């Protein structure tokens, strides 16, 4: 019997809102656009936003934190800025959400110019005594949504992105990071690369010899059609959304070694779950995966929610973990 159920977060935390601390970053961004402040002043505001996000996750009782992706304007932004021959152009809707991203445009071989996320990881790590993990975009999601003017092959582009992301993994390892989320909503939305073995091959290249464990986050869409292939992936953790859409994945999933990260609170719906609802999801999962290898998380980035709702979701997530543990996991 497990003596704890670990809670964590995925992706971006609310960075802008009506409360005074969340207005500071909005003001700084506007001032930077007008050249009223320099990049150093904006970076300092980003750091303060990261510290605030980490503090709030910590206060909610979440066990494993991230840096909140406060510097990110979308999933691809930090990497586009850190890679040569990649730019961003037209705005496009982010899947079926009321948010947008800028389409990455690849015009030549992707070349890494330096770490994209290490600074914010280091800021977060200094702000808490809890474990902090890193965050990356997924190579399949990047390649699926990018405009490719160079490789002319989604497979070749995916491998190129994975190679660049491996450099980021290594940089995070040097900084002391031991776990990194890789967000792959496109793999959940279009699971063919899970079923045909391409995801396994790419993630073997991404993770082989790495000093950082990888958590593959299959967010926002059910992965029922590919569930039997998840155990084949060379990653330490598999995250699945079991809350936001109908799914029977918990009736079929089998993971012999990986940790299952249950997306148990809906990060795109303001309705607040109850601790008992979360505990029931844990009980269902524990029939298929040992409870010692079950973590709890939101279904995706909490940035889709108002700030106060995001904080409430984290509190109920932690309460749900305690309720599930008190109930003994499996019923």
Coordinates of C-alpha atoms in Angstrom, one line a residue:
X1 CA 0.0 0.0 0.0
X2 CA 1.3 3.4 -0.9
X3 CA 1.9 5.9 1.9
X4 CA 1.3 8.9 -0.4
X5 CA -0.2 9.8 -3.8
X6 CA 1.9 12.4 -5.4
X7 CA 0.3 15.5 -6.9
X8 CA 1.7 17.6 -9.7
X9 CA 0.9 20.3 -12.3
X10 CA 1.2 20.4 -16.1
X11 CA 2.0 23.3 -18.3
X12 CA 1.2 27.0 -17.8
X13 CA -0.1 28.6 -14.7
X14 CA -2.3 31.8 -14.9
X15 CA 0.1 34.7 -15.4
X16 CA -2.3 37.6 -16.0
X17 CA -5.5 38.5 -14.2
X18 CA -7.6 41.1 -12.3
X19 CA -5.6 40.8 -9.1
X20 CA -2.9 43.5 -8.6
X21 CA 0.0 41.0 -8.6
X22 CA -1.2 39.6 -12.0
X23 CA -1.5 43.1 -13.5
X24 CA 2.2 43.9 -13.1
X25 CA 3.2 41.5 -15.9
X26 CA 0.5 42.9 -18.3
X27 CA 1.8 46.4 -17.6
X28 CA 5.4 45.3 -18.2
X29 CA 4.6 43.7 -21.5
X30 CA 2.8 46.8 -22.7
X31 CA 5.7 49.0 -21.6
X32 CA 8.2 46.8 -23.3
X33 CA 6.2 47.0 -26.5
X34 CA 6.5 50.8 -26.3
X35 CA 10.2 50.6 -25.4
X36 CA 9.3 52.2 -22.1
X37 CA 11.4 49.5 -20.3
X38 CA 14.3 47.3 -21.4
X39 CA 14.4 43.6 -21.7
X40 CA 16.1 43.3 -18.4
X41 CA 13.2 44.9 -16.6
X42 CA 10.8 42.6 -18.4
X43 CA 12.9 39.6 -17.5
X44 CA 12.8 40.7 -13.8
X45 CA 9.0 40.9 -14.0
X46 CA 8.9 37.4 -15.5
X47 CA 11.0 36.1 -12.6
X48 CA 8.7 37.7 -10.1
X49 CA 5.7 36.0 -11.9
X50 CA 7.5 32.7 -11.8
X51 CA 8.2 33.1 -8.0
X52 CA 4.5 34.0 -7.4
X53 CA 3.2 31.0 -9.4
X54 CA 5.6 28.6 -7.6
X55 CA 4.6 30.0 -4.2
X56 CA 0.9 29.5 -4.9
X57 CA 1.4 25.9 -6.1
X58 CA 3.5 25.3 -3.0
X59 CA 0.9 26.8 -0.7
X60 CA -1.8 24.6 -2.2
X61 CA 0.2 21.6 -1.1
X62 CA 1.2 20.3 -4.6
X63 CA 4.1 17.9 -4.3
X64 CA 6.0 18.3 -7.6
X65 CA 5.9 21.8 -9.1
X66 CA 6.9 23.3 -12.4
X67 CA 7.9 26.9 -13.1
X68 CA 4.5 27.8 -14.4
X69 CA 5.7 28.7 -17.9
X70 CA 5.2 32.4 -17.1
X71 CA 7.6 33.4 -19.9
X72 CA 5.7 31.4 -22.5
X73 CA 3.1 33.0 -24.7
X74 CA 2.3 29.6 -26.2
X75 CA 3.7 26.0 -26.1
X76 CA 6.3 26.7 -28.8
X77 CA 7.4 30.3 -28.0
X78 CA 10.5 29.6 -25.9
X79 CA 11.9 27.1 -28.4
X80 CA 11.2 29.2 -31.5
X81 CA 13.2 32.0 -29.8
X82 CA 16.0 29.7 -28.9
X83 CA 16.4 27.9 -32.3
X84 CA 17.9 29.2 -35.5
X85 CA 15.9 29.0 -38.8
X86 CA 12.5 28.9 -37.0
X87 CA 10.2 31.9 -36.7
X88 CA 6.5 32.5 -35.8
X89 CA 3.9 34.0 -38.0
X90 CA 0.1 33.7 -38.3
X91 CA -2.1 33.1 -35.3
X92 CA -4.1 29.9 -35.2
X93 CA -6.6 28.5 -32.8
X94 CA -5.1 26.1 -30.3
X95 CA -7.1 22.9 -31.0
X96 CA -10.7 23.4 -29.8
X97 CA -9.8 26.0 -27.1
X98 CA -10.6 29.7 -27.2
X99 CA -6.9 30.5 -27.2
X100 CA -4.4 31.0 -30.0
X101 CA -0.8 30.2 -30.9
X102 CA 1.6 31.5 -33.5
X103 CA 2.4 28.9 -36.1
X104 CA 6.1 28.0 -36.1
X105 CA 7.7 28.3 -39.6
X106 CA 10.8 26.2 -40.3
X107 CA 12.9 27.7 -43.1
X108 CA 16.2 25.8 -42.6
X109 CA 17.9 23.2 -40.4
X110 CA 16.9 23.6 -36.8
X111 CA 19.9 24.7 -34.8
X112 CA 20.0 25.3 -31.0
X113 CA 21.5 28.6 -30.0
X114 CA 21.2 28.1 -26.2
X115 CA 19.0 26.8 -23.4
X116 CA 15.4 27.9 -23.8
X117 CA 13.9 27.1 -20.3
X118 CA 16.8 26.8 -17.9
X119 CA 16.5 30.3 -16.4
X120 CA 12.9 29.8 -15.4
X121 CA 13.6 26.4 -14.0
X122 CA 16.4 27.8 -11.8
X123 CA 14.2 30.7 -10.6
X124 CA 11.5 28.2 -9.6
X125 CA 13.9 25.9 -7.9
X126 CA 15.2 28.8 -5.7
X127 CA 11.6 29.7 -4.8
X128 CA 10.6 26.4 -3.1
X129 CA 12.0 23.5 -1.2
X130 CA 9.7 21.1 -3.1
X131 CA 10.8 19.2 -6.2
X132 CA 10.6 21.2 -9.4
X133 CA 10.3 19.6 -12.9
X134 CA 10.9 21.1 -16.3
X135 CA 8.6 21.5 -19.3
X136 CA 9.0 21.1 -23.0
X137 CA 6.8 21.1 -26.1
X138 CA 6.4 17.7 -27.8
X139 CA 8.2 17.0 -31.0
X140 CA 5.1 15.5 -32.6
X141 CA 2.9 18.4 -31.6
X142 CA 5.5 20.9 -32.9
X143 CA 5.9 19.1 -36.2
X144 CA 2.1 18.6 -36.7
X145 CA 1.3 22.3 -36.2
X146 CA 4.4 23.9 -37.8
X147 CA 4.7 25.2 -41.4
X148 CA 7.7 23.2 -42.8
X149 CA 9.5 24.9 -45.6
X150 CA 12.7 23.0 -45.2
X151 CA 12.4 19.3 -44.3
X152 CA 9.3 18.7 -46.5
X153 CA 8.6 15.6 -44.3
X154 CA 6.8 15.5 -41.0
X155 CA 8.9 12.6 -39.9
X156 CA 12.1 14.4 -40.7
X157 CA 10.9 17.5 -39.0
X158 CA 9.8 15.5 -35.9
X159 CA 13.3 14.0 -35.6
X160 CA 14.9 17.4 -36.0
X161 CA 12.7 18.9 -33.3
X162 CA 13.4 15.9 -31.0
X163 CA 17.2 16.4 -31.5
X164 CA 16.9 20.1 -30.5
X165 CA 14.7 19.1 -27.5
X166 CA 17.4 16.6 -26.4
X167 CA 19.8 19.5 -26.1
X168 CA 17.3 21.2 -23.8
X169 CA 16.9 18.0 -21.7
X170 CA 20.7 17.9 -21.3
X171 CA 20.8 21.6 -20.3
X172 CA 18.1 21.0 -17.7
X173 CA 20.0 18.0 -16.3
X174 CA 23.1 20.2 -15.8
X175 CA 20.9 22.7 -13.9
X176 CA 19.8 19.9 -11.5
X177 CA 16.5 18.9 -13.0
X178 CA 15.5 15.2 -12.8
X179 CA 12.1 15.2 -14.4
X180 CA 10.7 17.0 -17.5
X181 CA 7.1 17.1 -18.9
X182 CA 6.9 16.8 -22.6
X183 CA 3.4 18.0 -23.7
X184 CA 2.0 16.1 -26.7
X185 CA -1.7 17.0 -27.2
X186 CA -1.3 16.3 -30.9
X187 CA -0.3 12.7 -30.2
X188 CA -3.5 12.3 -28.2
X189 CA -5.6 14.1 -30.9
X190 CA -4.0 12.1 -33.8
X191 CA -2.7 8.8 -32.3
X192 CA -1.5 7.1 -35.5
X193 CA 2.1 7.7 -34.5
X194 CA 1.5 5.9 -31.2
X195 CA 0.0 2.9 -32.9
X196 CA 2.5 2.7 -35.8
X197 CA 5.6 2.8 -33.6
X198 CA 6.9 6.2 -34.7
X199 CA 6.4 7.7 -31.3
X200 CA 8.4 4.9 -29.7
X201 CA 11.3 5.4 -32.1
X202 CA 11.4 9.2 -31.7
X203 CA 11.2 9.0 -27.9
X204 CA 13.9 6.4 -27.9
X205 CA 16.2 8.9 -29.6
X206 CA 15.0 11.7 -27.3
X207 CA 15.6 9.8 -24.0
X208 CA 18.4 7.3 -24.7
X209 CA 21.2 8.1 -22.2
X210 CA 19.5 11.1 -20.8
X211 CA 20.1 12.0 -17.2
X212 CA 16.5 13.3 -16.9
X213 CA 13.3 11.3 -16.7
X214 CA 10.6 12.2 -19.2
X215 CA 6.9 12.4 -18.4
X216 CA 4.9 12.2 -21.7
X217 CA 1.7 14.3 -21.2
X218 CA -1.1 13.3 -23.6
X219 CA -3.4 16.1 -22.8
X220 CA -6.9 17.3 -23.8
X221 CA -8.0 14.2 -25.8
X222 CA -8.7 10.6 -24.9
X223 CA -6.1 8.0 -26.0
X224 CA -8.4 5.0 -26.0
X225 CA -7.5 3.8 -29.5
X226 CA -3.8 3.8 -28.6
X227 CA -3.9 2.7 -25.0
X228 CA -2.2 -0.7 -25.5
X229 CA 0.8 1.0 -27.0
X230 CA 1.5 3.4 -24.1
X231 CA 3.5 0.8 -22.2
X232 CA 6.0 0.5 -25.1
X233 CA 7.1 4.1 -24.8
X234 CA 10.6 4.7 -23.3
X235 CA 9.4 7.3 -20.8
X236 CA 9.1 7.3 -17.0
X237 CA 5.6 8.7 -16.8
X238 CA 2.5 8.7 -19.0
X239 CA -0.1 11.4 -18.4
X240 CA -3.7 10.9 -19.6
X241 CA -6.7 13.1 -19.5
X242 CA -9.5 11.1 -17.7
X243 CA -11.7 14.1 -16.9
X244 CA -12.5 16.4 -19.7
X245 CA -14.0 14.0 -22.3
X246 CA -15.6 10.6 -22.2
X247 CA -13.0 7.9 -22.1
X248 CA -12.6 4.3 -21.1
X249 CA -8.8 4.3 -20.9
X250 CA -8.8 3.3 -17.2
X251 CA -10.6 0.1 -18.1
X252 CA -7.8 -0.9 -20.5
X253 CA -4.5 0.7 -19.6
X254 CA -1.6 -1.5 -18.5
X255 CA 1.7 0.0 -17.4
X256 CA 4.2 -2.4 -15.8
X257 CA 6.9 0.1 -15.0
X258 CA 5.8 3.7 -15.9
X259 CA 4.0 6.0 -13.5
X260 CA 0.5 6.9 -14.5
X261 CA -0.3 10.6 -14.2
X262 CA -4.1 11.0 -14.0
X263 CA -5.4 14.2 -15.4
X264 CA -8.1 14.3 -12.7
X265 CA -9.2 17.9 -12.5
X266 CA -10.5 19.6 -15.7
X267 CA -8.2 22.6 -16.5
X268 CA -10.6 23.8 -19.1
X269 CA -13.8 23.9 -17.1
X270 CA -14.5 26.2 -14.2
X271 CA -16.7 23.6 -12.5
X272 CA -14.9 22.5 -9.4
X273 CA -14.5 18.8 -8.8
X274 CA -14.9 17.2 -5.4
X275 CA -12.3 15.2 -3.5
X276 CA -14.6 12.1 -3.7
X277 CA -14.8 12.4 -7.5
X278 CA -11.0 12.4 -7.7
X279 CA -10.7 9.5 -5.3
X280 CA -13.0 7.4 -7.4
X281 CA -10.7 8.0 -10.4
X282 CA -7.8 6.9 -8.4
X283 CA -9.7 3.8 -7.3
X284 CA -10.5 2.9 -11.0
X285 CA -6.9 3.5 -12.0
X286 CA -5.6 1.4 -9.2
X287 CA -7.4 -1.7 -10.6
X288 CA -5.0 -1.5 -13.6
X289 CA -1.8 0.2 -12.2
X290 CA -0.3 -0.2 -8.8
X291 CA -1.3 2.8 -6.6
X292 CA 2.3 3.5 -5.8
X293 CA 2.8 4.4 -9.5
X294 CA -0.2 6.8 -9.7
X295 CA 0.2 10.6 -9.6
X296 CA -2.6 13.2 -9.8
X297 CA -2.6 16.3 -12.0
X298 CA -4.8 18.8 -13.8
X299 CA -5.8 17.6 -17.3
X300 CA -3.6 20.3 -19.0
X301 CA -2.4 23.9 -18.3
X302 CA -4.3 25.7 -15.6
X303 CA -3.9 29.0 -17.6
X304 CA -7.2 28.3 -19.3
X305 CA -8.9 29.1 -16.0
X306 CA -9.4 32.3 -14.0
X307 CA -6.7 32.6 -11.3
X308 CA -9.0 32.0 -8.3
X309 CA -10.5 28.9 -10.0
X310 CA -7.0 27.5 -10.8
X311 CA -6.0 27.9 -7.2
X312 CA -9.2 26.1 -6.0
X313 CA -8.6 23.3 -8.5
X314 CA -5.1 22.7 -7.0
X315 CA -6.5 22.6 -3.5
X316 CA -9.1 20.0 -4.4
X317 CA -6.5 18.0 -6.3
X318 CA -4.5 17.7 -3.1
X319 CA -7.6 17.0 -1.0
X320 CA -8.5 14.3 -3.5
X321 CA -5.2 12.6 -3.2
X322 CA -5.6 12.5 0.6
X323 CA -9.1 11.1 0.3
X324 CA -8.0 8.4 -2.1
X325 CA -5.2 7.4 0.2
X326 CA -7.5 7.3 3.2
X327 CA -9.9 5.1 1.2
X328 CA -7.2 2.6 0.5
X329 CA -6.9 3.1 -3.2
X330 CA -8.8 0.2 -4.6
X331 CA -12.4 -0.7 -3.9

